[in-house]
Amino acid sequence: MAKQKPEQARTRSLDRRAFLKGSVAVVGSVATVAYPGVSQATNPENLPPHVPEWSQALGDGVDVTPYGQPSTYENTVVRRNVPWLTATPESSISFTPLADLQGIITPNGLHFCRHHAGVADINPEDHRLIIHGLVDRQLMFTMADIKRMPAVSRIHFVECAANGGMEWRGAQLEAVQFTHGMISCCEWTGVKMSTLLDEVGIKPAAKWLLAEGADAAGMTRSIPMHKALEDCIVVYAQNGEMLRPEQGYPLRLLVPGWEGNMSIKWLRRIEVGDQPWHTREETSKYTDLMPSGKARQFTWFQECNSVITSPSMEKSIDGKGFVEITGLAWTGQGKIKRVDVSVDGGKNWQSAQIDGPVLDKALTRFRMAWRWDGKPALLQSRAIDETGYVQPEFADLRRLRGEWSIYHNNSIHTWKINTGGDVENVQLS
Ligand SMILES: Nc1nc2c(c(=O)[nH]1)N[C@H]1C(S)=C(S)[C@@H](COP(=O)(O)O)O[C@H]1N2
Ligand SMILES: [Mo]
């Protein structure tokens, strides 16, 4: 760039170069005075008007990262687990860092993980899917057979039925990652279960499927035929690439909108039958103990739910003024119709703006502009789905279900903003 003559800058000509030169001069003189942002820099030498380090040398070439990774400056955005929650990491759960994610898609490396016997390390060449039972012809598919079949790509969430489970008896966890991070949302690609069942031909008496995983847990679950035919997919890809090992590589079942537990990973066997199978998983774990002493079972779909991801315990407010309240809403029963936000603990509600696509059984992003006056506030979100179902308050849910459940807690949560701008997980009743 040709050097500007000082006279030109002084005349504040509208010529672009003169304008740029003028602004640099202004920044330079102001930088020595209090200038927002300067105090937060790790090295003021990188700030204007200096030439930062990264502008002074060549960077890595295209051959250095054949598979890209996030910036090293984002290395705190990771899955985390709660060590006291389970006895071993092989049968445990890690949580998605919801507060740091944007939009509705969960990056593959941040999808929450729930394993009962660790990650199966499967060579796809040696993996087979068997479909047998009440069928006209039992078949065994290779991965190549499955990838040859007509495919679909669908965006859906997977949510563990235990999401929010630690909050039944009181506010316990100081991070939205832990209160709600047992949910993730990806674009899944695979073959519809109905296509596979067409291939084997189901007998008239066939009413149930048993899906079995190839991990050391050999996890199985019964799935009613109407759901299998409606929208279940046998998936091999996740957000454009092959499934991650943690998500069931090379093949998993996806049961959209229903308990994550039914989406059997490392899928190796589907048996077709006329009644549900009573497995350990179903009879002892995924039921909800009610105040009466009876337990609910077949609580398949994930109820309509929502959470504010920012401000949140991880995202405090830096001084009064404009704040965008944003979060996620979802329902296992279809699409989200509306999300309301309250800043006074549920006394007044305002409809939030829905941003981006509103998809069937997928995360939906909401946003609301807010001006924080610096006083304590109680933030809540309440989702309503297309069936008209309204996300319940804690008190109402407890009245109905008691406090002995582990699963299916979809109550409204409250984030308390304190005067300093930090955020606390509280329960109002
Ligand atoms: N084979 C097998 N499938 C499985 C599991 C497992 O341990 N083994 N965990 C289940 C549970 S409880 C949940 S919530 C989901 C979690 O899927 P993700 O690990 O991809 O998030 O997988 C389900 N499928
Ligand atoms: Mo789960």
Tab-separated table of C-alpha atoms and ligand atoms in Angstrom:
chain	number	residue	atom	x	y	z
A	1	MET	CA	0.000	0.000	0.000
A	2	ALA	CA	1.353	3.438	-0.963
A	3	LYS	CA	2.143	5.639	2.004
A	4	GLN	CA	-0.346	8.378	2.700
A	5	LYS	CA	0.859	11.887	2.822
A	6	PRO	CA	0.093	13.406	6.244
A	7	GLU	CA	-1.782	16.299	4.610
A	8	GLN	CA	-4.267	13.843	3.093
A	9	ALA	CA	-5.080	12.272	6.457
A	10	ARG	CA	-5.490	15.670	8.039
A	11	THR	CA	-8.028	16.755	5.415
A	12	ARG	CA	-10.156	13.655	6.367
A	13	SER	CA	-10.672	12.908	2.708
A	14	LEU	CA	-13.319	10.243	2.030
A	15	ASP	CA	-10.729	8.378	0.005
A	16	ARG	CA	-10.652	4.862	1.562
A	17	ARG	CA	-6.943	4.751	2.248
A	18	ALA	CA	-6.948	8.142	3.877
A	19	PHE	CA	-9.881	7.035	5.986
A	20	LEU	CA	-8.076	3.883	7.139
A	21	LYS	CA	-4.933	5.796	7.919
A	22	GLY	CA	-7.022	8.262	9.910
A	23	SER	CA	-8.633	5.523	12.009
A	24	VAL	CA	-5.289	3.877	12.796
A	25	ALA	CA	-4.045	7.225	14.064
A	26	VAL	CA	-7.081	7.548	16.327
A	27	VAL	CA	-6.701	4.014	17.725
A	28	GLY	CA	-3.013	4.592	18.316
A	29	SER	CA	-3.569	7.668	20.382
A	30	VAL	CA	-6.467	6.244	22.361
A	31	ALA	CA	-4.791	2.893	23.128
A	32	THR	CA	-2.724	4.477	25.885
A	33	VAL	CA	-5.888	5.742	27.568
A	34	ALA	CA	-8.561	3.330	28.933
A	35	TYR	CA	-9.813	1.474	25.880
A	36	PRO	CA	-12.331	-1.364	26.252
A	37	GLY	CA	-10.758	-4.723	25.521
A	38	VAL	CA	-7.130	-3.784	26.117
A	39	SER	CA	-7.190	-4.903	29.751
A	40	GLN	CA	-8.270	-8.410	28.699
A	41	ALA	CA	-5.479	-9.002	26.212
A	42	THR	CA	-2.768	-11.514	27.185
A	43	ASN	CA	-0.279	-9.530	25.122
A	44	PRO	CA	-1.078	-5.854	24.333
A	45	GLU	CA	1.573	-6.027	21.592
A	46	ASN	CA	-0.961	-8.003	19.526
A	47	LEU	CA	-3.529	-5.190	19.650
A	48	PRO	CA	-3.951	-2.397	17.080
A	49	PRO	CA	-2.048	-0.413	16.014
A	50	HIS	CA	0.686	-3.111	16.395
A	51	VAL	CA	1.093	-5.919	13.895
A	52	PRO	CA	0.102	-9.108	15.819
A	53	GLU	CA	2.452	-12.127	16.007
A	54	TRP	CA	0.242	-14.219	13.734
A	55	SER	CA	0.545	-11.696	10.938
A	56	GLN	CA	4.343	-11.871	10.981
A	57	ALA	CA	5.021	-15.492	9.996
A	58	LEU	CA	3.633	-18.174	7.731
A	59	GLY	CA	1.126	-20.548	9.281
A	60	ASP	CA	0.708	-24.305	8.861
A	61	GLY	CA	0.250	-25.556	5.312
A	62	VAL	CA	-2.705	-27.585	4.082
A	63	ASP	CA	-0.773	-30.824	4.668
A	64	VAL	CA	-0.417	-30.351	8.439
A	65	THR	CA	-3.996	-31.186	9.455
A	66	PRO	CA	-5.503	-33.941	7.260
A	67	TYR	CA	-8.313	-34.187	9.825
A	68	GLY	CA	-9.046	-30.788	11.350
A	69	GLN	CA	-9.410	-30.093	15.058
A	70	PRO	CA	-10.970	-27.139	16.890
A	71	SER	CA	-8.710	-24.210	17.771
A	72	THR	CA	-6.492	-24.937	20.785
A	73	TYR	CA	-8.057	-21.831	22.358
A	74	GLU	CA	-11.358	-23.761	22.526
A	75	ASN	CA	-9.893	-26.648	24.506
A	76	THR	CA	-12.239	-26.150	27.460
A	77	VAL	CA	-15.226	-27.010	25.275
A	78	VAL	CA	-15.256	-30.745	25.977
A	79	ARG	CA	-17.530	-33.520	27.179
A	80	ARG	CA	-17.364	-33.935	30.940
A	81	ASN	CA	-18.548	-36.584	33.359
A	82	VAL	CA	-19.517	-36.502	37.037
A	83	PRO	CA	-17.193	-39.049	38.698
A	84	TRP	CA	-19.437	-39.689	41.756
A	85	LEU	CA	-22.403	-40.531	39.544
A	86	THR	CA	-21.274	-44.025	38.522
A	87	ALA	CA	-18.824	-46.617	39.795
A	88	THR	CA	-16.755	-46.942	36.622
A	89	PRO	CA	-16.151	-44.853	33.483
A	90	GLU	CA	-16.960	-47.938	31.359
A	91	SER	CA	-20.546	-47.857	32.520
A	92	SER	CA	-21.106	-44.151	32.729
A	93	ILE	CA	-22.202	-40.996	30.974
A	94	SER	CA	-20.473	-37.898	29.630
A	95	PHE	CA	-22.322	-34.649	29.032
A	96	THR	CA	-22.462	-32.311	26.031
A	97	PRO	CA	-21.225	-28.733	26.782
A	98	LEU	CA	-24.527	-27.101	25.761
A	99	ALA	CA	-23.558	-23.608	26.958
A	100	ASP	CA	-20.739	-23.388	24.421
A	101	LEU	CA	-22.643	-24.665	21.393
A	102	GLN	CA	-24.443	-22.594	18.774
A	103	GLY	CA	-27.403	-23.412	16.543
A	104	ILE	CA	-28.938	-26.882	16.807
A	105	ILE	CA	-26.256	-29.335	15.613
A	106	THR	CA	-23.909	-31.068	18.057
A	107	PRO	CA	-20.390	-31.572	16.643
A	108	ASN	CA	-19.523	-35.267	16.548
A	109	GLY	CA	-16.688	-35.015	19.082
A	110	LEU	CA	-19.056	-33.417	21.624
A	111	HIS	CA	-22.013	-35.829	21.347
A	112	PHE	CA	-22.801	-37.059	24.875
A	113	CYS	CA	-21.842	-40.691	25.528
A	114	ARG	CA	-23.694	-43.293	27.511
A	115	HIS	CA	-22.077	-46.705	27.600
A	116	HIS	CA	-22.955	-49.734	29.717
A	117	ALA	CA	-19.717	-51.592	28.957
A	118	GLY	CA	-17.400	-49.103	27.284
A	119	VAL	CA	-16.954	-48.418	23.545
A	120	ALA	CA	-16.927	-51.515	21.316
A	121	ASP	CA	-14.003	-51.361	18.873
A	122	ILE	CA	-15.536	-52.959	15.775
A	123	ASN	CA	-13.891	-53.805	12.453
A	124	PRO	CA	-16.673	-53.054	9.946
A	125	GLU	CA	-15.476	-55.898	7.693
A	126	ASP	CA	-16.401	-58.329	10.452
A	127	HIS	CA	-19.642	-56.686	11.488
A	128	ARG	CA	-23.010	-58.154	10.454
A	129	LEU	CA	-26.647	-57.280	11.100
A	130	ILE	CA	-28.975	-60.250	11.436
A	131	ILE	CA	-32.752	-59.897	11.127
A	132	HIS	CA	-34.720	-62.995	12.163
A	133	GLY	CA	-37.804	-64.189	14.031
A	134	LEU	CA	-41.300	-63.697	12.605
A	135	VAL	CA	-40.011	-62.962	9.084
A	136	ASP	CA	-40.433	-64.603	5.684
A	137	ARG	CA	-36.659	-64.876	5.128
A	138	GLN	CA	-34.071	-64.236	7.825
A	139	LEU	CA	-31.164	-62.248	6.443
A	140	MET	CA	-27.626	-61.302	7.402
A	141	PHE	CA	-26.349	-57.960	6.068
A	142	THR	CA	-22.762	-56.794	5.652
A	143	MET	CA	-22.019	-53.066	6.011
A	144	ALA	CA	-21.629	-52.950	2.225
A	145	ASP	CA	-25.124	-54.484	1.791
A	146	ILE	CA	-26.603	-51.827	4.059
A	147	LYS	CA	-24.817	-48.941	2.358
A	148	ARG	CA	-26.158	-50.124	-1.027
A	149	MET	CA	-29.760	-49.717	0.110
A	150	PRO	CA	-31.857	-46.536	-0.323
A	151	ALA	CA	-30.807	-44.082	2.405
A	152	VAL	CA	-32.284	-41.093	4.238
A	153	SER	CA	-30.697	-38.237	6.219
A	154	ARG	CA	-32.642	-36.813	9.166
A	155	ILE	CA	-31.825	-34.339	11.937
A	156	HIS	CA	-32.892	-35.731	15.326
A	157	PHE	CA	-31.881	-35.451	18.955
A	158	VAL	CA	-30.796	-38.374	21.123
A	159	GLU	CA	-31.616	-37.818	24.799
A	160	CYS	CA	-30.966	-40.149	27.712
A	161	ALA	CA	-34.145	-40.635	29.735
A	162	ALA	CA	-32.050	-39.750	32.808
A	163	ASN	CA	-31.376	-36.198	31.539
A	164	GLY	CA	-32.157	-33.872	34.461
A	165	GLY	CA	-32.493	-36.913	36.727
A	166	MET	CA	-30.132	-35.584	39.400
A	167	GLU	CA	-32.417	-32.563	39.909
A	168	TRP	CA	-35.564	-34.412	41.033
A	169	ARG	CA	-34.936	-33.770	44.727
A	170	GLY	CA	-33.374	-30.314	44.484
A	171	ALA	CA	-31.035	-28.112	42.464
A	172	GLN	CA	-27.785	-29.986	42.586
A	173	LEU	CA	-25.495	-29.225	39.681
A	174	GLU	CA	-23.910	-25.879	38.876
A	175	ALA	CA	-23.567	-26.245	35.106
A	176	VAL	CA	-26.113	-26.552	32.309
A	177	GLN	CA	-23.711	-29.141	30.900
A	178	PHE	CA	-24.684	-31.386	33.834
A	179	THR	CA	-28.336	-30.403	34.350
A	180	HIS	CA	-29.259	-30.915	30.658
A	181	GLY	CA	-26.214	-32.210	28.740
A	182	MET	CA	-27.492	-35.771	28.192
A	183	ILE	CA	-28.886	-34.557	24.867
A	184	SER	CA	-27.272	-34.038	21.478
A	185	CYS	CA	-28.622	-33.434	17.971
A	186	CYS	CA	-27.054	-34.585	14.695
A	187	GLU	CA	-27.905	-35.266	11.094
A	188	TRP	CA	-28.089	-39.061	10.894
A	189	THR	CA	-27.856	-41.048	7.656
A	190	GLY	CA	-28.903	-44.646	7.143
A	191	VAL	CA	-31.597	-47.021	5.985
A	192	LYS	CA	-35.165	-46.770	7.253
A	193	MET	CA	-36.169	-49.717	9.403
A	194	SER	CA	-39.261	-50.068	7.197
A	195	THR	CA	-36.984	-50.644	4.166
A	196	LEU	CA	-35.072	-53.401	6.004
A	197	LEU	CA	-38.294	-55.006	7.243
A	198	ASP	CA	-39.646	-54.982	3.673
A	199	GLU	CA	-36.538	-56.837	2.638
A	200	VAL	CA	-37.067	-59.654	5.176
A	201	GLY	CA	-40.886	-59.569	5.007
A	202	ILE	CA	-42.655	-59.508	8.391
A	203	LYS	CA	-45.313	-62.086	9.345
A	204	PRO	CA	-48.819	-60.844	10.261
A	205	ALA	CA	-48.293	-61.650	13.973
A	206	ALA	CA	-45.172	-59.458	14.184
A	207	LYS	CA	-45.778	-56.671	16.719
A	208	TRP	CA	-42.385	-56.074	18.356
A	209	LEU	CA	-38.696	-55.862	17.567
A	210	LEU	CA	-35.796	-56.698	19.829
A	211	ALA	CA	-32.654	-54.711	18.995
A	212	GLU	CA	-29.321	-55.985	20.305
A	213	GLY	CA	-25.917	-54.303	20.515
A	214	ALA	CA	-22.506	-55.909	19.924
A	215	ASP	CA	-20.797	-54.253	22.914
A	216	ALA	CA	-19.834	-56.287	25.981
A	217	ALA	CA	-23.153	-55.206	27.555
A	218	GLY	CA	-25.009	-56.856	24.667
A	219	MET	CA	-27.680	-54.282	25.307
A	220	THR	CA	-31.171	-55.133	24.125
A	221	ARG	CA	-34.464	-53.274	24.000
A	222	SER	CA	-37.953	-54.008	22.737
A	223	ILE	CA	-39.432	-51.589	20.233
A	224	PRO	CA	-43.096	-51.642	19.192
A	225	MET	CA	-43.623	-52.329	15.479
A	226	HIS	CA	-45.665	-49.148	14.873
A	227	LYS	CA	-42.670	-46.996	15.923
A	228	ALA	CA	-40.207	-49.128	13.940
A	229	LEU	CA	-42.272	-48.630	10.783
A	230	GLU	CA	-42.977	-44.947	11.482
A	231	ASP	CA	-39.506	-43.373	11.649
A	232	CYS	CA	-36.761	-45.651	13.022
A	233	ILE	CA	-33.504	-45.616	11.058
A	234	VAL	CA	-30.538	-47.987	11.077
A	235	VAL	CA	-27.786	-45.381	10.789
A	236	TYR	CA	-24.149	-45.523	9.744
A	237	ALA	CA	-23.344	-41.818	9.412
A	238	GLN	CA	-23.473	-38.797	11.707
A	239	ASN	CA	-23.130	-35.182	10.547
A	240	GLY	CA	-21.792	-36.256	7.158
A	241	GLU	CA	-19.099	-38.723	8.266
A	242	MET	CA	-19.238	-42.300	9.459
A	243	LEU	CA	-20.536	-42.782	13.028
A	244	ARG	CA	-18.039	-42.125	15.786
A	245	PRO	CA	-17.039	-45.276	17.754
A	246	GLU	CA	-18.683	-43.755	20.853
A	247	GLN	CA	-21.949	-43.362	18.949
A	248	GLY	CA	-22.082	-46.970	17.761
A	249	TYR	CA	-19.721	-47.377	14.787
A	250	PRO	CA	-20.315	-48.923	12.354
A	251	LEU	CA	-24.100	-49.248	12.854
A	252	ARG	CA	-26.707	-48.082	15.351
A	253	LEU	CA	-30.422	-47.923	15.683
A	254	LEU	CA	-32.015	-44.495	15.901
A	255	VAL	CA	-35.438	-44.302	17.534
A	256	PRO	CA	-36.307	-40.612	17.038
A	257	GLY	CA	-37.722	-38.733	20.032
A	258	TRP	CA	-37.816	-41.760	22.341
A	259	GLU	CA	-35.580	-42.660	25.295
A	260	GLY	CA	-31.951	-42.654	24.124
A	261	ASN	CA	-31.670	-46.105	25.635
A	262	MET	CA	-33.735	-47.556	22.763
A	263	SER	CA	-31.253	-46.275	20.145
A	264	ILE	CA	-29.098	-49.402	20.403
A	265	LYS	CA	-25.484	-48.756	19.400
A	266	TRP	CA	-23.180	-51.251	17.651
A	267	LEU	CA	-26.393	-52.861	16.323
A	268	ARG	CA	-25.938	-56.534	15.392
A	269	ARG	CA	-29.314	-58.252	15.723
A	270	ILE	CA	-32.983	-57.507	15.243
A	271	GLU	CA	-35.473	-60.148	16.247
A	272	VAL	CA	-39.082	-59.819	15.171
A	273	GLY	CA	-41.670	-61.090	17.651
A	274	ASP	CA	-45.284	-60.859	18.788
A	275	GLN	CA	-44.655	-59.449	22.289
A	276	PRO	CA	-42.071	-57.327	24.138
A	277	TRP	CA	-39.010	-58.995	25.625
A	278	HIS	CA	-38.485	-58.465	29.340
A	279	THR	CA	-34.860	-57.573	29.685
A	280	ARG	CA	-32.964	-56.403	32.728
A	281	GLU	CA	-32.735	-52.929	31.192
A	282	GLU	CA	-36.453	-52.611	30.793
A	283	THR	CA	-37.781	-54.166	33.955
A	284	SER	CA	-35.274	-52.913	36.495
A	285	LYS	CA	-33.907	-49.667	35.170
A	286	TYR	CA	-36.043	-47.692	32.791
A	287	THR	CA	-39.190	-47.427	34.851
A	288	ASP	CA	-40.391	-44.541	37.014
A	289	LEU	CA	-41.308	-45.242	40.636
A	290	MET	CA	-44.431	-43.259	41.520
A	291	PRO	CA	-45.544	-41.961	44.953
A	292	SER	CA	-48.137	-44.792	45.133
A	293	GLY	CA	-45.345	-47.387	45.019
A	294	LYS	CA	-46.343	-48.442	41.503
A	295	ALA	CA	-43.963	-47.868	38.617
A	296	ARG	CA	-44.617	-46.453	35.184
A	297	GLN	CA	-43.212	-48.524	32.315
A	298	PHE	CA	-43.156	-48.112	28.544
A	299	THR	CA	-42.468	-44.418	29.098
A	300	TRP	CA	-41.038	-44.221	25.654
A	301	PHE	CA	-41.075	-40.699	24.325
A	302	GLN	CA	-39.047	-37.817	25.702
A	303	GLU	CA	-41.436	-35.112	26.878
A	304	CYS	CA	-41.380	-31.529	25.648
A	305	ASN	CA	-38.521	-29.706	27.373
A	306	SER	CA	-36.331	-26.611	27.099
A	307	VAL	CA	-33.342	-24.969	28.757
A	308	ILE	CA	-31.643	-21.577	28.670
A	309	THR	CA	-28.020	-22.215	27.684
A	310	SER	CA	-26.917	-18.575	28.053
A	311	PRO	CA	-26.911	-16.806	30.446
A	312	SER	CA	-26.254	-19.937	32.494
A	313	MET	CA	-23.968	-21.138	35.263
A	314	GLU	CA	-21.170	-21.332	32.650
A	315	LYS	CA	-22.119	-18.034	30.972
A	316	SER	CA	-22.312	-15.257	33.541
A	317	ILE	CA	-23.312	-11.696	32.543
A	318	ASP	CA	-20.554	-9.150	32.153
A	319	GLY	CA	-22.252	-5.976	33.417
A	320	LYS	CA	-25.689	-4.493	32.840
A	321	GLY	CA	-27.060	-3.678	29.419
A	322	PHE	CA	-27.949	-5.818	26.406
A	323	VAL	CA	-28.018	-9.580	26.975
A	324	GLU	CA	-29.245	-12.191	24.556
A	325	ILE	CA	-31.113	-14.972	26.333
A	326	THR	CA	-30.784	-18.116	24.215
A	327	GLY	CA	-31.442	-21.801	24.602
A	328	LEU	CA	-32.802	-25.030	23.193
A	329	ALA	CA	-36.249	-26.622	23.111
A	330	TRP	CA	-37.266	-30.114	21.997
A	331	THR	CA	-40.041	-32.681	22.138
A	332	GLY	CA	-40.249	-36.385	21.412
A	333	GLN	CA	-43.766	-35.823	20.093
A	334	GLY	CA	-43.024	-33.791	16.978
A	335	LYS	CA	-42.157	-30.133	16.574
A	336	ILE	CA	-41.809	-27.219	18.954
A	337	LYS	CA	-44.631	-24.705	18.584
A	338	ARG	CA	-43.563	-21.915	20.948
A	339	VAL	CA	-41.051	-21.088	23.650
A	340	ASP	CA	-41.811	-18.560	26.392
A	341	VAL	CA	-39.173	-16.859	28.506
A	342	SER	CA	-39.587	-15.263	31.936
A	343	VAL	CA	-37.062	-13.066	33.742
A	344	ASP	CA	-39.079	-12.872	36.985
A	345	GLY	CA	-39.441	-16.510	37.995
A	346	GLY	CA	-42.556	-17.241	35.952
A	347	LYS	CA	-44.758	-14.257	36.889
A	348	ASN	CA	-44.606	-12.788	33.384
A	349	TRP	CA	-43.857	-14.575	30.129
A	350	GLN	CA	-42.843	-13.378	26.694
A	351	SER	CA	-42.632	-15.440	23.500
A	352	ALA	CA	-39.056	-15.979	22.391
A	353	GLN	CA	-37.944	-15.782	18.788
A	354	ILE	CA	-37.394	-19.169	17.139
A	355	ASP	CA	-34.147	-19.054	15.183
A	356	GLY	CA	-33.333	-21.540	12.440
A	357	PRO	CA	-35.236	-24.642	11.383
A	358	VAL	CA	-38.058	-26.148	13.454
A	359	LEU	CA	-37.700	-29.867	12.774
A	360	ASP	CA	-39.477	-32.997	13.931
A	361	LYS	CA	-37.848	-34.453	17.099
A	362	ALA	CA	-34.859	-32.135	16.786
A	363	LEU	CA	-33.362	-29.399	18.932
A	364	THR	CA	-34.885	-25.977	18.234
A	365	ARG	CA	-32.976	-22.772	19.013
A	366	PHE	CA	-34.724	-19.819	20.686
A	367	ARG	CA	-33.509	-16.326	21.431
A	368	MET	CA	-34.779	-13.286	23.297
A	369	ALA	CA	-33.224	-9.824	23.524
A	370	TRP	CA	-33.084	-8.539	27.104
A	371	ARG	CA	-31.719	-5.510	28.905
A	372	TRP	CA	-30.305	-6.429	32.308
A	373	ASP	CA	-30.691	-3.655	34.894
A	374	GLY	CA	-28.074	-5.209	37.209
A	375	LYS	CA	-30.679	-6.435	39.713
A	376	PRO	CA	-31.245	-10.094	40.660
A	377	ALA	CA	-33.453	-11.898	38.135
A	378	LEU	CA	-34.953	-15.387	37.746
A	379	LEU	CA	-34.665	-16.726	34.199
A	380	GLN	CA	-36.929	-19.520	32.986
A	381	SER	CA	-37.944	-21.020	29.656
A	382	ARG	CA	-41.129	-22.960	28.926
A	383	ALA	CA	-41.649	-24.910	25.719
A	384	ILE	CA	-44.938	-25.847	24.085
A	385	ASP	CA	-45.064	-28.535	21.392
A	386	GLU	CA	-47.371	-29.076	18.443
A	387	THR	CA	-49.618	-31.396	20.468
A	388	GLY	CA	-50.351	-28.397	22.759
A	389	TYR	CA	-48.428	-29.958	25.679
A	390	VAL	CA	-46.846	-27.325	27.946
A	391	GLN	CA	-43.547	-27.998	29.752
A	392	PRO	CA	-44.495	-28.330	33.468
A	393	GLU	CA	-43.281	-26.487	36.545
A	394	PHE	CA	-41.304	-28.515	39.073
A	395	ALA	CA	-44.101	-28.384	41.676
A	396	ASP	CA	-46.657	-29.776	39.226
A	397	LEU	CA	-44.355	-32.536	38.008
A	398	ARG	CA	-43.509	-33.555	41.588
A	399	ARG	CA	-47.173	-33.610	42.565
A	400	LEU	CA	-47.757	-36.041	39.707
A	401	ARG	CA	-44.660	-38.197	39.882
A	402	GLY	CA	-43.205	-37.755	43.381
A	403	GLU	CA	-39.456	-37.640	43.953
A	404	TRP	CA	-38.417	-41.239	43.427
A	405	SER	CA	-38.063	-41.156	39.684
A	406	ILE	CA	-34.703	-40.995	37.978
A	407	TYR	CA	-36.047	-40.601	34.474
A	408	HIS	CA	-38.233	-38.164	32.571
A	409	ASN	CA	-37.651	-34.911	34.406
A	410	ASN	CA	-38.687	-32.233	31.907
A	411	SER	CA	-39.591	-29.493	34.371
A	412	ILE	CA	-38.960	-25.789	33.923
A	413	HIS	CA	-35.583	-24.832	35.426
A	414	THR	CA	-34.650	-21.504	37.031
A	415	TRP	CA	-31.350	-19.695	36.619
A	416	LYS	CA	-30.922	-16.971	39.254
A	417	ILE	CA	-28.900	-13.974	38.117
A	418	ASN	CA	-27.108	-12.427	41.096
A	419	THR	CA	-26.115	-8.731	41.303
A	420	GLY	CA	-22.575	-9.493	40.131
A	421	GLY	CA	-23.954	-11.195	37.011
A	422	ASP	CA	-23.080	-14.751	38.034
A	423	VAL	CA	-25.741	-17.415	37.595
A	424	GLU	CA	-27.027	-19.994	40.056
A	425	ASN	CA	-29.209	-23.081	39.559
A	426	VAL	CA	-32.168	-22.687	41.941
A	427	GLN	CA	-35.556	-24.334	42.463
A	428	LEU	CA	-38.423	-22.052	43.454
A	429	SER	CA	-40.706	-24.723	44.876
B	1	LIG	N1	-25.237	-51.264	22.625
B	1	LIG	C1	-25.524	-50.230	23.423
B	1	LIG	N2	-26.430	-49.344	23.006
B	1	LIG	C2	-26.717	-48.268	23.764
B	1	LIG	C3	-26.130	-48.085	25.033
B	1	LIG	C4	-25.140	-49.033	25.441
B	1	LIG	O1	-24.541	-48.949	26.512
B	1	LIG	N3	-24.881	-50.103	24.608
B	1	LIG	N4	-26.530	-47.021	25.827
B	1	LIG	C5	-27.872	-46.522	25.567
B	1	LIG	C6	-28.232	-45.310	26.284
B	1	LIG	S1	-28.743	-45.501	27.888
B	1	LIG	C7	-28.318	-44.085	25.669
B	1	LIG	S2	-28.889	-42.735	26.488
B	1	LIG	C8	-27.855	-43.902	24.279
B	1	LIG	C9	-26.763	-42.849	24.240
B	1	LIG	O2	-26.260	-42.699	22.958
B	1	LIG	P1	-24.875	-41.939	22.762
B	1	LIG	O3	-23.839	-42.631	23.631
B	1	LIG	O4	-24.570	-42.000	21.311
B	1	LIG	O5	-25.100	-40.544	23.248
B	1	LIG	O6	-27.360	-45.116	23.706
B	1	LIG	C10	-28.070	-46.266	24.074
B	1	LIG	N5	-27.630	-47.372	23.297
B	2	MO	MO	-29.774	-43.539	28.628
